[in-house]
Amino acid sequence: MADVDQGSVLPSETSPLILDGLNSTDSNGTDAVNATVAKFVATPEGTALAYGSLVFMALLPIFFGALRSVNCGKSKVAGENGCDYEYRNSSDMPETITGRDAARFPIIASCTLFGLYLFFKIFSQEYINLLLSMYFFVLGILALSHTMSPFMNRIFPANIPIKQYQLLFTQGSGETKEEIVNYEFDTKDMICLVISTVVGVWYILKKHWIANNLFGLAFALNGVELLHLNNVSTGCILLGGLFVYDVFWVFGTNVMVTVAKSFEAPIKLVFPQDLFQKGLGANQFAMLGLGDIVIPGIFIALLLRFDVSLKKNTRTYFYTSFLAYIFGLGMTIWVMHTFKHAQPALLYLVPACIGFPVVVALLKGELTEMFRYEEVSPEDAAAKEEATEAEKKDK
């Protein structure tokens, strides 16, 4: 694995979870440095701005995604539990991760990563990235639209009529008719989709780093908001498994680095190190993968919901884990620059994000309560409610 020096970018990641050094890249993600060209050397000011901006951007989806997971995690109606928008479609509803899901995730992620590695080795990188660009173009539009929805609800003029729309695809007829797609939206959603489409076209045509970051932040915020761990034990299983996954694929093979250099998609946040020299047209980037944001982020969001469940009007575990994340990410950057070697971010983030809250819980005598805290999926909650209602009727 290549060492990281001042001429390299801040590590990127392809699957959700690598922090690794790559060659400097241009705005299209292609290699911009070879053996005959001197590597770009960032100024201390440019490096500090890039790293600081990445840390700041990483904190935004964790903080706001966690808040949205509390306000709207159990609400299906706009205005209920402080929710600013309505979950009309099943794709917008939170998805609960169980212990079994958490145990399988590192295996699935490893198979996906190695599959991408083989694809890039066998097939043309250009055509694969074209397909991936179109795929993330659609996902990015939907994610950015969902992210903008609460803000649009607040600023949308009250005197403009709101019309309801429904996109419905069915298969068969009569009693055998089956819904394939059933997507409901309104005028405000249409405006969000139009704005998101403009950003998507900008990204497809220019691959500009600002468009990349808008999509990346939307993906990360949606992940933290909509992926719910059912309990702290599941979170420890998930983070522990991906800790091993991250260390193995970064230090044990060159698979992660190969895919990272070949993969063109908004699955990372980027910030130019040469912004002072080239302005918005800068092309020497520091990068941070979304997995190092989303995976710790959903654990931090769980601890915020645990804080709420205690009904003590405090956010002790949320703030502790949030500060732990800052500490872990700072340690990653410091170690990388001290030893001039690529580092897997979860090597530092996982012990910090799990260890700090556990220590606080021990000191407060709430460790057992923390590990007993349990969440259920909206489907399970609805089924339990229906069963309770049925029992009442029987009586």
Coordinates of C-alpha atoms in Angstrom, one line a residue:
M1 CA 0.0 0.0 0.0
A2 CA 1.4 3.4 -0.9
D3 CA 2.4 5.7 1.8
V4 CA 0.6 9.0 2.3
D5 CA 2.5 12.2 2.0
Q6 CA 1.6 15.9 1.6
G7 CA 1.1 15.3 -2.1
S8 CA -1.6 12.7 -1.6
V9 CA -5.2 13.4 -0.9
L10 CA -6.9 12.7 2.4
P11 CA -8.0 9.1 2.2
S12 CA -11.1 8.2 0.3
E13 CA -13.3 5.2 0.5
T14 CA -15.3 3.2 -1.9
S15 CA -17.3 0.8 0.1
P16 CA -18.6 2.7 3.1
L17 CA -15.5 2.1 5.2
I18 CA -12.1 2.9 4.2
L19 CA -9.7 5.7 5.0
D20 CA -6.9 5.3 2.6
G21 CA -4.4 7.4 0.6
L22 CA -4.9 7.9 -3.1
N23 CA -3.1 9.8 -5.7
S24 CA -4.2 13.4 -6.4
T25 CA -7.3 13.4 -8.7
D26 CA -8.9 15.8 -11.1
S27 CA -12.5 16.9 -10.9
N28 CA -13.6 13.8 -12.8
G29 CA -11.9 11.4 -10.4
T30 CA -9.2 10.2 -12.8
D31 CA -5.6 10.0 -11.9
A32 CA -3.9 13.3 -12.3
V33 CA -0.4 12.3 -11.2
N34 CA 2.0 9.8 -12.7
A35 CA 5.6 8.9 -12.3
T36 CA 6.7 11.7 -14.7
V37 CA 4.8 14.5 -13.0
A38 CA 5.6 15.9 -9.6
K39 CA 3.0 15.4 -7.0
F40 CA 0.9 18.4 -5.8
V41 CA 2.1 19.7 -2.4
A42 CA -0.6 21.4 -0.4
T43 CA 0.0 24.5 1.6
P44 CA -0.5 24.2 5.4
E45 CA -3.4 26.6 5.1
G46 CA -5.0 24.6 2.3
T47 CA -4.6 21.4 4.1
A48 CA -6.0 22.8 7.4
L49 CA -9.0 24.2 5.5
A50 CA -9.7 21.0 3.7
Y51 CA -9.4 18.8 6.8
G52 CA -11.4 21.2 8.9
S53 CA -14.1 21.4 6.2
L54 CA -14.4 17.6 6.0
V55 CA -14.8 17.2 9.7
F56 CA -17.4 19.9 9.8
M57 CA -19.3 18.4 6.8
A58 CA -19.1 15.0 8.5
L59 CA -20.7 16.3 11.6
L60 CA -23.7 17.9 9.8
P61 CA -25.5 14.7 8.7
I62 CA -24.8 13.0 12.0
F63 CA -26.2 15.9 14.1
F64 CA -29.3 16.7 12.0
G65 CA -29.9 13.1 10.9
A66 CA -30.0 12.0 14.6
L67 CA -32.4 14.8 15.4
R68 CA -34.7 13.8 12.5
S69 CA -34.5 10.1 13.5
V70 CA -36.0 11.1 16.9
N71 CA -38.6 13.6 15.6
C72 CA -39.9 11.4 12.8
G73 CA -38.9 7.9 13.6
K74 CA -42.3 6.9 14.9
S75 CA -44.4 9.5 13.1
K76 CA -46.3 9.0 9.9
V77 CA -48.2 12.3 9.9
A78 CA -46.7 15.7 9.3
G79 CA -46.8 17.7 12.5
E80 CA -46.9 14.7 14.8
N81 CA -44.0 14.4 17.4
G82 CA -42.5 17.6 15.9
C83 CA -42.2 16.1 12.4
D84 CA -42.1 18.6 9.6
Y85 CA -43.2 16.2 6.9
E86 CA -45.2 13.1 6.3
Y87 CA -43.9 9.6 5.5
R88 CA -46.3 8.8 2.7
N89 CA -44.1 6.2 1.0
S90 CA -42.7 3.0 2.4
S91 CA -39.2 3.9 1.0
D92 CA -39.2 6.9 3.3
M93 CA -40.0 4.9 6.5
P94 CA -37.2 4.1 8.9
E95 CA -35.7 0.6 8.5
T96 CA -34.7 -1.3 11.7
I97 CA -31.4 -3.2 11.8
T98 CA -31.5 -6.3 14.0
G99 CA -28.7 -8.3 15.5
R100 CA -28.9 -10.8 12.6
D101 CA -28.7 -8.0 10.0
A102 CA -25.7 -6.5 11.8
A103 CA -23.8 -9.8 11.9
R104 CA -24.3 -10.4 8.2
F105 CA -23.5 -6.9 7.1
P106 CA -19.7 -7.1 7.1
I107 CA -19.9 -10.4 5.0
I108 CA -22.3 -8.7 2.5
A109 CA -20.1 -5.6 2.4
S110 CA -17.0 -7.8 1.8
C111 CA -18.7 -9.7 -1.1
T112 CA -19.9 -6.4 -2.6
L113 CA -16.4 -4.9 -2.4
F114 CA -14.7 -7.9 -3.9
G115 CA -17.3 -8.1 -6.6
L116 CA -16.6 -4.5 -7.6
Y117 CA -12.9 -5.3 -7.6
L118 CA -13.5 -8.2 -10.0
F119 CA -15.7 -6.1 -12.2
F120 CA -13.1 -3.3 -12.5
K121 CA -10.4 -6.0 -13.3
I122 CA -12.5 -7.7 -16.0
F123 CA -14.6 -5.0 -17.6
S124 CA -14.0 -1.5 -18.9
Q125 CA -13.8 1.0 -16.1
E126 CA -15.5 3.6 -18.3
Y127 CA -18.7 1.7 -18.9
I128 CA -19.0 0.5 -15.2
N129 CA -18.7 4.1 -14.0
L130 CA -21.2 5.2 -16.6
L131 CA -23.8 2.7 -15.2
L132 CA -22.9 3.7 -11.6
S133 CA -23.2 7.4 -12.4
M134 CA -26.8 6.9 -13.7
Y135 CA -27.7 4.7 -10.7
F136 CA -26.4 7.3 -8.2
F137 CA -28.0 10.1 -10.3
V138 CA -31.4 8.7 -9.6
L139 CA -30.7 7.8 -6.0
G140 CA -29.1 11.2 -5.4
I141 CA -32.2 13.1 -6.7
L142 CA -34.5 11.1 -4.4
A143 CA -32.1 11.5 -1.4
L144 CA -31.6 15.2 -1.9
S145 CA -35.3 15.7 -2.4
H146 CA -36.1 13.9 0.9
T147 CA -33.5 15.9 2.7
M148 CA -34.9 19.2 1.4
S149 CA -38.5 18.3 2.2
P150 CA -38.7 19.6 5.9
F151 CA -37.1 22.9 4.8
M152 CA -39.5 23.3 1.9
N153 CA -42.5 22.7 4.2
R154 CA -41.3 25.6 6.4
I155 CA -40.7 28.1 3.6
F156 CA -43.4 27.2 1.2
P157 CA -45.9 30.1 0.8
A158 CA -49.2 29.4 2.5
N159 CA -51.2 31.1 -0.3
I160 CA -50.0 28.7 -3.0
P161 CA -52.4 25.7 -3.4
I162 CA -50.9 22.3 -2.8
K163 CA -51.9 19.6 -5.2
Q164 CA -51.5 15.9 -4.5
Y165 CA -50.1 13.4 -7.1
Q166 CA -49.6 9.7 -7.2
L167 CA -47.4 7.6 -9.4
L168 CA -48.9 4.1 -9.6
F169 CA -47.7 1.1 -11.6
T170 CA -49.6 -2.2 -11.3
Q171 CA -49.3 -5.7 -12.7
G172 CA -52.2 -7.9 -13.6
S173 CA -55.9 -7.1 -13.3
G174 CA -58.9 -7.7 -11.1
E175 CA -58.2 -9.7 -8.0
T176 CA -54.7 -10.6 -9.2
K177 CA -53.7 -6.9 -9.6
E178 CA -50.4 -6.2 -7.7
E179 CA -48.8 -2.9 -7.0
I180 CA -45.3 -2.5 -8.4
V181 CA -44.7 1.2 -7.7
N182 CA -46.9 3.5 -5.6
Y183 CA -45.3 6.8 -5.0
E184 CA -47.3 9.8 -3.5
F185 CA -46.1 13.4 -3.7
D186 CA -47.4 16.9 -3.8
T187 CA -46.5 20.3 -5.1
K188 CA -43.7 20.9 -2.6
D189 CA -42.2 17.5 -3.4
M190 CA -42.3 18.5 -7.1
I191 CA -40.2 21.6 -6.4
C192 CA -37.7 19.6 -4.4
L193 CA -37.4 17.0 -7.2
V194 CA -36.8 19.8 -9.8
I195 CA -34.1 21.4 -7.7
S196 CA -32.5 18.0 -7.0
T197 CA -32.6 17.1 -10.7
V198 CA -30.7 20.3 -11.5
V199 CA -28.0 19.3 -9.0
G200 CA -28.0 15.8 -10.6
V201 CA -27.6 17.0 -14.1
W202 CA -24.8 19.3 -12.9
Y203 CA -23.1 16.4 -11.2
I204 CA -23.4 14.1 -14.3
L205 CA -22.1 16.7 -16.7
K206 CA -19.3 18.3 -14.6
K207 CA -18.7 16.0 -11.7
H208 CA -18.2 19.2 -9.7
W209 CA -17.1 18.7 -6.1
I210 CA -19.9 20.9 -4.8
A211 CA -22.6 18.8 -6.5
N212 CA -20.8 15.7 -5.3
N213 CA -21.0 17.0 -1.7
L214 CA -24.7 17.9 -2.0
F215 CA -25.5 14.3 -3.0
G216 CA -23.0 12.9 -0.4
L217 CA -24.5 14.9 2.5
A218 CA -28.0 13.9 1.4
F219 CA -27.0 10.2 1.3
A220 CA -25.4 10.4 4.7
L221 CA -28.2 12.3 6.4
N222 CA -30.8 9.9 5.0
G223 CA -28.8 7.0 6.2
V224 CA -28.5 8.3 9.8
E225 CA -32.2 9.2 9.8
L226 CA -33.7 6.2 8.3
L227 CA -31.4 3.3 9.4
H228 CA -32.3 2.5 13.0
L229 CA -30.4 0.1 15.2
N230 CA -32.9 -1.9 17.4
N231 CA -30.6 -1.8 20.5
V232 CA -27.1 -1.0 21.7
S233 CA -25.9 -4.6 21.5
T234 CA -26.8 -4.6 17.8
G235 CA -24.8 -1.4 17.4
C236 CA -21.8 -3.0 19.0
I237 CA -22.1 -6.0 16.7
L238 CA -22.3 -3.9 13.6
L239 CA -19.5 -1.5 14.6
G240 CA -17.3 -4.4 15.8
G241 CA -17.8 -6.4 12.6
L242 CA -17.1 -3.4 10.4
F243 CA -14.1 -2.6 12.5
V244 CA -12.6 -6.0 11.5
Y245 CA -13.8 -5.5 7.9
D246 CA -12.2 -2.1 7.6
V247 CA -8.8 -3.1 9.1
F248 CA -8.6 -6.3 7.0
W249 CA -9.4 -4.7 3.6
V250 CA -7.2 -1.7 4.2
F251 CA -4.1 -3.5 5.7
G252 CA -4.5 -7.0 4.4
T253 CA -5.2 -6.5 0.7
N254 CA -5.1 -3.9 -2.1
V255 CA -8.7 -4.5 -3.0
M256 CA -10.1 -1.4 -1.2
V257 CA -7.5 0.9 -2.8
T258 CA -8.0 -0.5 -6.3
V259 CA -11.8 0.0 -6.1
A260 CA -11.3 3.4 -4.5
K261 CA -9.2 4.6 -7.4
S262 CA -11.6 3.2 -10.0
F263 CA -15.0 4.1 -8.4
E264 CA -16.6 7.4 -9.6
A265 CA -19.7 8.1 -7.5
P266 CA -20.9 10.6 -4.8
I267 CA -20.1 8.1 -1.9
K268 CA -17.5 10.5 -0.4
L269 CA -17.2 14.1 0.8
V270 CA -14.5 16.0 -0.9
F271 CA -12.8 19.4 -0.3
P272 CA -10.0 21.0 -2.4
Q273 CA -6.6 21.6 -0.9
D274 CA -5.8 24.1 -3.6
L275 CA -8.9 26.3 -3.1
F276 CA -6.8 29.4 -2.3
Q277 CA -4.9 28.9 -5.6
K278 CA -7.7 27.9 -8.0
G279 CA -10.9 28.9 -6.4
L280 CA -14.0 26.8 -7.2
G281 CA -12.1 25.2 -10.1
A282 CA -9.7 23.5 -7.7
N283 CA -9.0 19.9 -8.4
Q284 CA -6.7 18.5 -5.7
F285 CA -9.0 17.0 -3.2
A286 CA -9.0 15.7 0.4
M287 CA -11.7 13.0 0.8
L288 CA -13.7 11.2 3.4
G289 CA -16.0 8.2 2.7
L290 CA -19.6 8.3 3.7
G291 CA -19.4 5.0 5.5
D292 CA -17.2 6.6 8.2
I293 CA -20.0 9.0 8.7
V294 CA -23.2 6.8 8.5
I295 CA -22.0 3.8 10.4
P296 CA -21.0 5.7 13.6
G297 CA -23.8 8.1 12.9
I298 CA -26.6 5.5 13.3
F299 CA -25.1 4.4 16.6
I300 CA -25.0 8.0 17.8
A301 CA -28.6 8.5 16.7
L302 CA -29.6 5.4 18.7
L303 CA -28.0 6.9 21.8
L304 CA -29.9 10.1 21.3
R305 CA -33.2 8.2 21.1
F306 CA -32.1 6.4 24.3
D307 CA -31.5 9.8 25.9
V308 CA -35.1 10.7 25.0
S309 CA -36.5 7.5 26.4
L310 CA -34.9 8.3 29.8
K311 CA -37.2 11.3 30.0
K312 CA -34.6 13.3 32.0
N313 CA -34.5 16.2 29.6
T314 CA -30.8 15.6 29.0
R315 CA -28.8 14.5 26.0
T316 CA -25.8 13.1 27.9
Y317 CA -25.1 10.0 25.7
F318 CA -25.7 11.8 22.5
Y319 CA -23.2 14.6 23.3
T320 CA -20.7 12.1 24.6
S321 CA -20.8 9.9 21.5
F322 CA -20.8 13.0 19.3
L323 CA -17.6 14.3 21.0
A324 CA -16.2 10.8 20.8
Y325 CA -16.7 10.8 17.0
I326 CA -14.9 14.2 16.7
F327 CA -12.0 12.7 18.8
G328 CA -11.8 9.5 16.7
L329 CA -11.8 11.3 13.4
G330 CA -9.2 13.8 14.7
M331 CA -7.1 10.8 15.8
T332 CA -7.3 9.2 12.4
I333 CA -6.1 12.4 10.7
W334 CA -3.3 12.9 13.2
V335 CA -2.0 9.3 13.0
M336 CA -2.1 9.4 9.2
H337 CA 0.0 12.5 9.1
T338 CA 2.3 11.5 11.9
F339 CA 3.2 8.0 10.4
K340 CA 2.6 9.0 6.7
H341 CA 0.5 5.9 6.2
A342 CA -3.1 5.3 5.2
Q343 CA -5.4 4.5 8.2
P344 CA -8.8 2.8 8.3
A345 CA -11.0 5.4 10.1
L346 CA -13.1 2.8 12.0
L347 CA -9.9 1.7 13.7
Y348 CA -10.3 4.8 15.8
L349 CA -14.0 5.7 15.5
V350 CA -15.4 2.4 16.8
P351 CA -13.5 2.3 20.1
A352 CA -14.2 6.0 20.7
C353 CA -17.9 5.9 19.8
I354 CA -18.6 2.7 21.9
G355 CA -16.1 3.3 24.7
F356 CA -16.9 6.8 25.7
P357 CA -20.7 6.3 26.2
V358 CA -20.1 2.9 28.0
V359 CA -17.8 4.6 30.4
V360 CA -20.3 7.4 31.1
A361 CA -23.1 4.8 31.6
L362 CA -20.9 2.9 34.1
L363 CA -20.2 6.1 36.0
K364 CA -23.9 7.0 36.0
G365 CA -25.0 3.5 36.9
E366 CA -27.1 3.2 33.7
L367 CA -25.2 0.6 31.8
T368 CA -27.8 -2.2 32.3
E369 CA -30.6 0.2 31.3
M370 CA -28.6 1.2 28.2
F371 CA -28.2 -2.3 27.0
R372 CA -31.8 -3.2 27.8
Y373 CA -33.2 -0.3 25.7
E374 CA -35.0 -1.8 22.7
E375 CA -36.7 -0.3 19.6
V376 CA -39.1 -2.1 17.3
S377 CA -39.7 -1.5 13.6
P378 CA -42.8 0.5 12.5
E379 CA -44.3 -2.7 11.1
D380 CA -43.8 -4.7 14.4
A381 CA -45.1 -1.7 16.4
A382 CA -48.2 -1.6 14.1
A383 CA -48.7 -5.4 14.4
K384 CA -48.4 -5.2 18.2
E385 CA -50.9 -2.4 18.3
E386 CA -53.4 -4.3 16.1
A387 CA -53.0 -7.3 18.4
T388 CA -53.7 -5.2 21.5
E389 CA -56.8 -3.7 19.9
A390 CA -58.0 -7.2 18.9
E391 CA -57.6 -8.4 22.5
K392 CA -59.6 -5.5 23.8
K393 CA -62.4 -6.2 21.4
D394 CA -62.4 -9.9 22.4
K395 CA -62.8 -8.9 26.0

